[in-house]
Every structure is written in C-alpha cells, then in structure tokens.
C-alpha cells in the first residue's frame, strides 16, 4: 500500500508485484503451470500496454503481436537446442550463416568483395556484444600485426557507451573525440588523437542520442591514411538506412561502399524486427573476424571451439531471427522504413514549425532529438509523462529523444504527440524554476563529484535489481 513516506511508493514502483508470492528459495511444492501462466500473462499484458499504445520511444521496434507469436513459435522449436553441438543441430549453421549473409548483403559487402576483400561476420547477443567483439578483434589484430601493447581507440563523444564498457574490460584506453557544431564528430580532432597505439576509429550511423550519421567518408580517409580500422556502429540505424536510401532519403555514405570501413554492427533485435537477443557484426575481411575465434586443442574436456563470449547458446534465437528476416523481406523492411521515416519527419517538422522554444538537434531522419535554450527540457519530459509518453532523456547537454518505431507509425500518433508536446512546453513554462521530477538525477550530474554520486546511486540500483521484493508489512 502506498503511503506518504515515499519509501512505500518507491517500493510499489520498483516491485509492482510484491503483493504476489515472492520466492526466496525453490518452492517445496511445485507451482502449477496454469498458475504460472496466469501470472506471467497478467504481467506481460500490463507491461506491454504502454508500448502497444504507440507512446514509447525506441524499445519496441515491431509491436506486431502476430509477428511475435510466429517468432515465438519458431523459437520454441529450438529454444532447448545448444548450437555449440552442430552435429546435433546443423540447422543452426543454415540459420546463422544466412543471417550473416543477408545482413552483409544489405550493408553492401559486395563492394568490399569487389575491392578484393572477403567479407565475413558473426551473430552476437546484441549491440553491446557486437561493439565489444569488434574492439577485441581490433585489439588482437593490432597486437599481432603492429605489436601494439598500450591500445587506444578513438570514438566520437556521442558513440554508444558499450564501447567504453568493452574498453574498460579489455584495458583499452578510450579517446573521446568532441562533436562539432553540427553535432557530428569533429574529424580533425579525432585524427589528432590517433597515434601509433591506436587500434581503430569508430563512427556511428546513427548515434544513440541524436540518431545522426558521423562523417564516415572523412573518418575513412583518416583510418586509411593511418593504416587502422574503422568500425561503424550501425546497431541502431543499420536496418533503417539501406531502405531509407532506396526510398530516396538523403543518407550520407556509411556502409562498405566507403573504402576505409572495416566493420559494421547492425542489430537484428532493433529495426531487424527479431526477438531480443541478436545483432550482427560484419567485417570487411575474414582475417579480422578470425581474431574472435577461440579454439582449444589441448583441453582435457575435448576439442573446443567457440566464436565469441558465450559458450552454450540457444538455437531458438538464431532460428527466430532468421525467420524474422525472411518473412519481413525487402518489401516489409521498405514499408516499415517508409512509415517510420514519414512519422519522424512529421514530428521533426512539427517541432521546428510549431515550437520555437525547442530546437531539433542536427538534421535527423528517424530519431528526433530536441533540446531547449529557454526551458528546462526535463520539465517538458514531466509534461509528456503526464500525457502518457515515454521518451528518452539525454544529458550533456540536456535533451530528449524520440526514436520512432513501428508502433508510433499508426495514424494519428504523430499528431497526438505534437499536441501533447505543445502542452508539455506550456507545462514547462508554467512550472519554470521548479525542480523537474524526471531531471532530478541529471541535475546532480554535471560536476566530477556529482558524477561520482550518481555512479554510486546507479550501483545501488543494480544491487536492488537482484534483491527479491522485501517482506510486506504484517
Ligand atoms: C547506436 C547504438 N549502439 C549500440 C547499442 C547497444 O545495443 P544493445 O542495447 O543491443 O546492447 C545501442 C542501443 O540502443 C545503440 O543505439
């Protein structure tokens, strides 16, 4: 029961199911399947409601429950299968190799092949693993071919933080290149950060925060002239840009047609419309990919070979990702992209035309980020929350973004959003000077001490996520 103390309302938000039975040890008497099914169905319906209403940025990319049911049916055929055992499950070889081939072809690996390379890729568990695997491949490659012992990587300040995470794990120094006035990486500044220990450059297409494509052709020139690789993070945009280009949108060059691009990540579990848990990492050449292979010929457990961090992996995800791609087809991807790009354009132009208090960041196509010089943008977010929207809050500088996905493309949603955003701007004006609920944490995060405090708080949240709900008061 919520009371005024704040603690109980926090617990209600964090543990909305705490009224139901909490398991702190394996139940002596098994719970019936019917009871479990009823419980999880109730939770799933409750939690899907917001995404299904089309009021969420990103997160839910397809939103088509018939598509999900079909994918889950395919998943179920192989959910229990361990694809490490290829003698038992040769279907995994078909699914995985074809996922890589289809993605590589979409990313124009034909251009790399025509230039004499041998493109090759892997399926990973998500964008983070693709980025971290790419870093690992570049680190190994640089160590073997150039004797690099103190590796560093040069990435845009706006690049996804999974790169920082991977570099942290692997002892790679991260050099953050600043952004220019156009919100894209400052290529001259990035070039100046490269030295003889640099293993690779990174550019995003598009970046998480603002959905923009860095100047990949210029980064390519820097990479080629320094003899280093260039990874393009297309985790978010990789399954949007190829279709946007075909639809005639102005998409700057970013794929394997750019000669210095040596690897690209593209997430099948985002705009590829697969179930959560897969991404594809494609290398311009097999020689780079082979750095990921782990083989053990002298292990008492037998001969062991594995392509990445995971050992055992479920065949279900690979099969369902393959199924998502072949049943969506070019036609499905083009239609989905058309709806997304048109909805995003309505939102972007509506903000530019109707809301002088807000400014759209850069010139985005499918993910619209906006900030304000005169309003507390987090108060705008409070207003949007009150109207039932869930956008993503950014900071440094403060902004919000709306990554448009298929559920947002339903007729009327973009107009409803613009009307509610207008209302939220007025809400922010009316509450000017008051602390924003959704910005309370970000408010502290602009000094070194503030960053430390927030980091400690976030560590506490991770601890809490692994704590079952506390006992209810008697
Ligand atoms: C540009 C970009 N790269 C990488 C990632 C990380 O992907 P994941 O959350 O699947 O690990 C994201 C996630 O949103 C992203 O937007």
XYZ file of C-alpha atoms and ligand atoms in Angstrom:
490
model
C 0.000 0.000 0.000
C 1.388 3.391 -0.887
C 1.637 5.987 1.857
C 3.148 9.445 2.102
C 6.561 8.240 3.253
C 7.932 7.931 -0.288
C 9.543 4.608 0.593
C 6.395 2.624 0.010
C 5.632 4.384 -3.238
C 9.189 3.671 -4.398
C 8.734 0.007 -3.475
C 5.396 -0.096 -5.301
C 7.049 1.252 -8.435
C 10.132 -0.930 -8.208
C 8.294 -4.086 -7.118
C 4.759 -3.745 -8.518
C 4.219 -7.472 -7.972
C 5.216 -7.561 -4.332
C 1.670 -8.402 -3.298
C 2.097 -11.730 -5.109
C 4.092 -14.594 -3.650
C 7.832 -13.874 -3.505
C 10.133 -16.893 -3.843
C 13.253 -16.734 -1.686
C 14.037 -20.418 -2.132
C 12.827 -23.110 -4.521
C 9.227 -23.906 -3.565
C 8.821 -27.254 -1.800
C 5.552 -27.894 -3.617
C 5.753 -27.124 -7.336
C 3.522 -24.313 -8.520
C 1.101 -25.418 -11.226
C 1.764 -24.430 -14.838
C -1.696 -22.893 -15.027
C -0.939 -20.606 -12.105
C 2.398 -19.553 -13.585
C 0.878 -18.926 -16.988
C -1.839 -16.805 -15.493
C 0.690 -14.788 -13.516
C 3.110 -14.138 -16.367
C 0.303 -13.342 -18.803
C -1.036 -10.704 -16.423
C 2.432 -9.180 -16.055
C 3.103 -9.235 -19.813
C -0.212 -7.563 -20.670
C 0.327 -4.890 -18.063
C 3.867 -4.193 -19.249
C 3.078 -4.234 -22.980
C 0.223 -1.751 -22.685
C 2.326 1.402 -22.999
C 4.407 0.156 -25.937
C 1.317 -1.158 -27.712
C -0.328 2.245 -27.361
C 2.498 3.651 -29.525
C 3.600 6.133 -26.867
C 7.122 4.849 -26.295
C 10.369 5.940 -27.951
C 12.526 3.051 -29.224
C 12.496 -0.156 -27.194
C 9.617 -1.864 -29.061
C 10.573 -1.992 -32.712
C 7.881 -4.116 -34.326
C 4.963 -4.115 -31.904
C 3.112 -6.604 -34.141
C 1.907 -9.352 -31.818
C 1.137 -11.736 -34.680
C 4.775 -11.370 -35.770
C 5.898 -12.034 -32.182
C 3.669 -15.103 -31.906
C 5.079 -16.505 -35.119
C 8.672 -15.818 -33.991
C 7.965 -17.400 -30.626
C 6.604 -20.477 -32.396
C 9.844 -20.769 -34.369
C 11.870 -20.017 -31.224
C 10.066 -22.806 -29.398
C 11.265 -25.412 -31.901
C 14.893 -24.774 -30.925
C 14.722 -22.994 -27.546
C 16.251 -26.016 -25.818
C 18.879 -26.680 -28.517
C 22.539 -25.882 -27.789
C 24.027 -24.664 -31.045
C 27.518 -25.448 -29.802
C 26.634 -29.032 -30.730
C 26.474 -28.661 -34.501
C 26.418 -32.412 -35.097
C 23.022 -32.410 -33.391
C 21.809 -29.066 -34.736
C 23.113 -28.401 -38.242
C 20.075 -26.134 -38.749
C 21.974 -23.528 -36.688
C 24.621 -23.379 -39.412
C 21.964 -22.664 -42.004
C 20.246 -20.001 -39.884
C 23.367 -18.258 -38.629
C 25.290 -18.194 -41.908
C 22.230 -16.926 -43.756
C 21.557 -14.184 -41.162
C 25.139 -13.010 -41.697
C 24.897 -13.285 -45.498
C 21.602 -11.372 -45.662
C 22.913 -8.628 -43.355
C 26.240 -8.355 -45.171
C 24.466 -8.029 -48.492
C 22.211 -5.290 -47.052
C 25.361 -3.480 -45.826
C 26.836 -3.658 -49.349
C 29.566 -6.164 -48.608
C 29.538 -6.729 -52.387
C 31.570 -3.516 -52.656
C 34.175 -4.918 -50.247
C 34.288 -8.182 -52.205
C 34.662 -6.298 -55.489
C 37.635 -4.481 -53.968
C 39.311 -7.834 -53.208
C 38.262 -8.446 -49.594
C 36.493 -11.482 -48.220
C 33.596 -10.163 -46.089
C 32.546 -12.274 -43.107
C 30.517 -11.879 -39.943
C 29.119 -13.310 -36.725
C 25.819 -13.230 -34.875
C 26.097 -11.879 -31.339
C 23.714 -11.400 -28.433
C 23.105 -7.699 -29.082
C 24.621 -4.355 -29.968
C 26.914 -4.254 -26.970
C 28.429 -7.633 -27.726
C 28.907 -6.647 -31.364
C 30.758 -3.481 -30.367
C 32.833 -5.218 -27.705
C 33.692 -8.059 -30.102
C 34.793 -5.535 -32.726
C 37.068 -3.844 -30.189
C 38.522 -7.208 -29.235
C 39.200 -8.105 -32.878
C 40.953 -4.769 -33.467
C 42.986 -5.088 -30.266
C 44.201 -8.577 -31.226
C 44.867 -7.561 -34.808
C 46.898 -4.532 -33.729
C 48.876 -6.594 -31.212
C 49.781 -9.247 -33.781
C 50.366 -7.091 -36.841
C 51.809 -3.940 -35.255
C 52.978 -5.023 -31.812
C 50.582 -2.595 -30.091
C 50.930 -3.020 -26.320
C 49.071 0.004 -24.915
C 45.989 0.050 -27.154
C 43.675 3.021 -27.536
C 40.556 3.577 -29.596
C 39.269 6.912 -30.870
C 35.483 7.224 -30.679
C 33.042 10.132 -31.006
C 31.832 11.576 -27.686
C 28.372 10.598 -28.933
C 29.273 6.934 -29.610
C 27.472 4.239 -27.659
C 28.788 3.681 -24.156
C 29.102 -0.089 -24.713
C 32.417 0.816 -26.361
C 33.588 2.401 -23.104
C 32.388 -0.689 -21.252
C 34.269 -3.071 -23.558
C 37.392 -0.938 -23.487
C 37.205 -0.879 -19.682
C 37.059 -4.672 -19.563
C 39.902 -5.108 -22.031
C 42.279 -2.418 -20.812
C 41.884 -0.275 -23.923
C 42.180 3.488 -23.480
C 39.211 5.387 -24.907
C 39.855 8.748 -26.558
C 36.606 10.661 -26.919
C 36.648 12.951 -29.920
C 34.462 16.057 -29.441
C 31.480 16.940 -31.597
C 31.393 19.895 -33.960
C 28.634 22.496 -34.217
C 26.740 20.104 -36.492
C 26.598 17.553 -33.629
C 28.748 15.134 -35.661
C 32.206 14.027 -34.629
C 34.907 16.605 -35.290
C 37.035 14.576 -37.709
C 40.125 16.800 -37.390
C 40.022 16.427 -33.603
C 39.591 12.658 -33.968
C 42.507 12.495 -36.410
C 44.708 14.389 -33.965
C 44.001 11.769 -31.283
C 45.308 8.891 -33.411
C 48.815 7.654 -32.599
C 50.884 4.515 -33.133
C 48.950 2.677 -30.379
C 45.514 3.394 -31.878
C 43.780 0.150 -32.815
C 40.768 1.661 -34.596
C 38.494 4.608 -35.177
C 34.749 4.448 -34.622
C 31.890 6.372 -36.215
C 28.162 5.958 -35.635
C 25.370 5.545 -38.177
C 23.322 6.794 -36.360
C 24.300 7.509 -32.840
C 22.088 6.564 -29.910
C 21.499 10.076 -28.602
C 20.717 12.055 -31.729
C 20.250 9.439 -34.479
C 22.818 11.145 -36.713
C 25.436 9.673 -39.062
C 29.022 10.779 -38.426
C 31.101 11.857 -41.469
C 32.077 8.260 -42.290
C 33.836 9.124 -45.584
C 36.155 11.565 -43.824
C 36.777 9.131 -40.956
C 37.581 6.534 -43.618
C 40.281 8.784 -45.066
C 41.815 9.195 -41.591
C 41.686 5.435 -40.985
C 43.230 4.584 -44.355
C 45.996 7.149 -44.058
C 46.921 5.797 -40.610
C 46.599 2.125 -41.573
C 43.964 1.440 -38.913
C 40.451 0.017 -38.987
C 37.166 1.943 -38.893
C 34.191 0.402 -37.144
C 30.788 1.865 -37.996
C 28.201 1.392 -35.268
C 25.025 0.757 -37.212
C 23.426 -1.109 -34.303
C 20.517 1.314 -34.282
C 20.377 2.585 -37.862
C 21.826 -0.365 -39.761
C 18.422 -1.814 -40.631
C 16.943 1.608 -41.496
C 19.480 3.414 -43.735
C 19.563 0.898 -46.613
C 15.793 1.226 -47.035
C 15.823 4.987 -46.456
C 18.357 5.301 -49.265
C 16.181 3.243 -51.605
C 13.204 5.422 -50.695
C 15.194 8.453 -51.828
C 16.117 9.971 -48.454
C 19.460 11.804 -48.272
C 21.556 9.177 -46.472
C 25.273 10.037 -46.335
C 27.661 7.226 -47.322
C 28.279 4.945 -44.353
C 28.449 1.269 -45.407
C 31.060 -0.991 -47.063
C 30.994 1.167 -50.185
C 33.202 3.519 -48.150
C 36.677 2.002 -48.612
C 38.047 2.549 -45.092
C 35.071 0.955 -43.313
C 36.429 -2.326 -41.957
C 33.491 -3.474 -39.820
C 29.822 -2.656 -39.217
C 27.439 -3.710 -36.456
C 23.681 -3.853 -37.166
C 21.110 -5.086 -34.675
C 18.591 -7.653 -35.792
C 16.795 -7.178 -32.472
C 16.081 -3.495 -33.197
C 14.912 -2.451 -36.688
C 15.620 -6.001 -37.930
C 12.383 -6.895 -36.064
C 13.780 -10.073 -34.459
C 13.219 -11.114 -30.867
C 15.526 -9.551 -28.281
C 18.981 -11.049 -28.108
C 20.716 -10.845 -31.500
C 22.887 -8.486 -33.519
C 25.211 -8.968 -36.484
C 28.840 -7.892 -36.736
C 30.226 -7.908 -40.273
C 33.911 -7.471 -41.108
C 35.227 -6.244 -44.444
C 37.588 -9.215 -44.367
C 37.668 -12.665 -42.794
C 41.201 -12.050 -41.492
C 39.788 -9.572 -38.972
C 36.985 -11.894 -37.908
C 39.366 -14.773 -37.157
C 40.617 -12.806 -34.140
C 37.316 -13.707 -32.457
C 37.754 -17.463 -32.815
C 38.624 -19.338 -29.657
C 39.859 -22.875 -30.172
C 41.367 -25.249 -27.617
C 43.081 -28.372 -28.868
C 44.638 -29.349 -25.533
C 41.739 -29.231 -23.103
C 41.008 -32.469 -21.233
C 37.313 -31.761 -21.866
C 37.911 -32.415 -25.550
C 38.328 -30.265 -28.635
C 36.618 -26.925 -28.062
C 35.786 -24.166 -30.488
C 33.633 -21.091 -29.971
C 33.086 -17.886 -31.947
C 32.542 -15.413 -29.112
C 31.992 -14.773 -25.418
C 29.130 -17.245 -24.965
C 29.647 -20.963 -24.701
C 26.315 -22.731 -24.977
C 23.755 -20.744 -26.949
C 20.098 -21.381 -27.633
C 19.125 -22.276 -31.199
C 15.799 -20.543 -30.650
C 17.074 -17.002 -31.097
C 19.053 -17.791 -34.212
C 16.110 -19.585 -35.800
C 13.652 -16.827 -34.918
C 15.984 -14.062 -36.148
C 16.341 -15.868 -39.471
C 12.564 -16.270 -39.578
C 12.044 -12.558 -38.850
C 14.330 -11.575 -41.715
C 12.966 -13.906 -44.359
C 9.317 -13.259 -43.514
C 9.784 -9.472 -43.386
C 11.660 -9.447 -46.679
C 12.788 -6.343 -48.539
C 9.182 -5.400 -49.072
C 8.433 -5.500 -45.339
C 11.599 -3.573 -44.424
C 10.867 -0.930 -47.048
C 7.263 -0.495 -45.915
C 8.261 -0.314 -42.261
C 11.007 2.206 -43.019
C 8.611 4.304 -45.097
C 6.165 4.589 -42.191
C 8.908 5.304 -39.670
C 10.609 7.953 -41.807
C 7.313 9.698 -42.599
C 6.237 9.723 -38.939
C 9.651 11.004 -37.863
C 9.502 13.756 -40.480
C 6.080 14.852 -39.197
C 7.449 15.034 -35.660
C 10.682 16.795 -36.679
C 8.950 19.365 -38.866
C 6.144 19.870 -36.334
C 8.686 20.737 -33.638
C 10.580 23.065 -35.979
C 7.462 24.816 -37.263
C 5.274 24.976 -34.183
C 7.583 25.119 -31.168
C 10.154 27.910 -31.274
C 11.059 27.122 -27.636
C 12.559 23.786 -28.775
C 15.400 23.064 -31.176
C 15.834 19.859 -33.109
C 19.368 18.503 -32.830
C 21.026 18.169 -36.246
C 19.091 17.016 -39.275
C 17.674 13.651 -38.204
C 15.636 11.172 -40.240
C 14.233 8.541 -37.877
C 15.253 9.503 -34.345
C 14.350 13.038 -33.345
C 16.310 14.614 -30.503
C 15.426 18.067 -29.228
C 16.697 20.492 -26.618
C 15.792 23.976 -25.418
C 17.744 27.144 -24.668
C 14.911 28.669 -22.661
C 13.071 25.803 -20.958
C 14.080 23.030 -18.592
C 13.718 20.167 -21.047
C 13.203 17.752 -18.152
C 10.085 19.717 -17.166
C 8.904 19.180 -20.750
C 9.529 15.484 -20.146
C 7.444 15.657 -16.952
C 4.595 17.100 -19.012
C 4.940 14.370 -21.628
C 4.930 11.729 -18.899
C 1.733 13.139 -17.550
C 0.243 12.643 -21.015
C 1.433 9.026 -21.054
C 4.524 9.322 -23.276
C 7.873 7.676 -22.571
C 10.747 9.469 -24.278
C 14.464 9.020 -23.577
C 16.178 11.693 -21.508
C 19.724 12.671 -22.519
C 22.257 14.921 -20.854
C 25.493 16.771 -21.572
C 23.661 18.685 -22.987
C 20.122 18.080 -21.647
C 17.749 16.879 -24.350
C 15.031 14.336 -25.090
C 14.802 11.941 -27.976
C 12.044 10.079 -29.752
C 13.320 7.037 -31.671
C 10.386 6.374 -33.965
C 9.458 2.713 -34.323
C 6.582 0.851 -35.985
C 4.071 1.213 -33.114
C 4.463 5.006 -33.422
C 3.523 4.976 -37.105
C -0.158 4.280 -36.579
C -2.400 7.047 -37.974
C -2.830 9.967 -35.630
C 0.018 9.147 -33.201
C 2.458 11.771 -34.546
C -0.218 14.490 -34.340
C -1.227 13.418 -30.840
C 2.426 13.592 -29.858
C 2.875 17.081 -31.282
C -0.246 18.335 -29.496
C 0.918 16.804 -26.215
C 4.409 18.180 -26.727
C 2.925 21.635 -27.219
C 1.024 21.131 -23.961
C 4.233 19.925 -22.257
C 6.061 23.070 -23.400
C 3.313 25.151 -21.773
C 3.564 22.944 -18.673
C 7.321 23.634 -18.526
C 6.697 27.371 -18.927
C 4.110 27.318 -16.122
C 6.465 25.399 -13.796
C 9.573 27.384 -14.743
C 12.153 27.336 -11.932
C 10.666 24.315 -10.194
C 12.745 21.137 -9.983
C 11.787 18.630 -12.663
C 10.884 15.176 -11.397
C 12.387 13.441 -14.401
C 15.561 15.509 -14.234
C 16.265 15.204 -10.518
C 19.134 12.807 -11.045
C 20.524 14.553 -14.119
C 20.564 17.771 -12.133
C 23.438 16.469 -9.988
C 25.326 15.061 -12.937
C 27.418 17.953 -14.115
C 30.385 18.048 -11.768
C 33.012 15.356 -11.014
C 31.563 14.929 -7.500
C 28.072 14.752 -8.993
C 29.139 12.062 -11.462
C 30.596 10.040 -8.570
C 27.399 10.351 -6.534
C 25.278 9.260 -9.484
C 27.605 6.332 -10.211
C 27.216 5.146 -6.596
C 23.432 5.521 -6.821
C 23.327 3.542 -10.048
C 25.425 0.787 -8.485
C 22.815 0.670 -5.718
C 20.047 0.296 -8.290
C 21.870 -2.668 -9.859
C 22.159 -4.241 -6.389
C 18.433 -3.740 -5.859
C 17.591 -5.413 -9.158
C 18.939 -8.645 -7.720
C 17.048 -8.356 -4.433
C 13.624 -10.000 -4.258
C 10.883 -7.676 -3.036
C 11.117 -7.020 0.703
C 8.537 -8.664 3.010
C 5.242 -6.781 3.112
C 4.461 -5.183 6.457
C 2.288 -7.525 8.566
C 23.947 3.181 -31.641
C 23.841 2.060 -30.650
N 24.879 1.222 -30.495
C 24.841 0.202 -29.622
C 23.748 -0.018 -28.825
C 23.758 -1.117 -27.806
O 22.865 -2.109 -28.165
P 22.330 -3.185 -27.124
O 21.492 -2.443 -26.128
O 21.569 -4.111 -28.002
O 23.475 -3.847 -26.465
C 22.633 0.829 -28.950
C 21.452 0.660 -28.120
O 20.499 1.400 -28.158
C 22.696 1.893 -29.892
O 21.666 2.756 -30.033
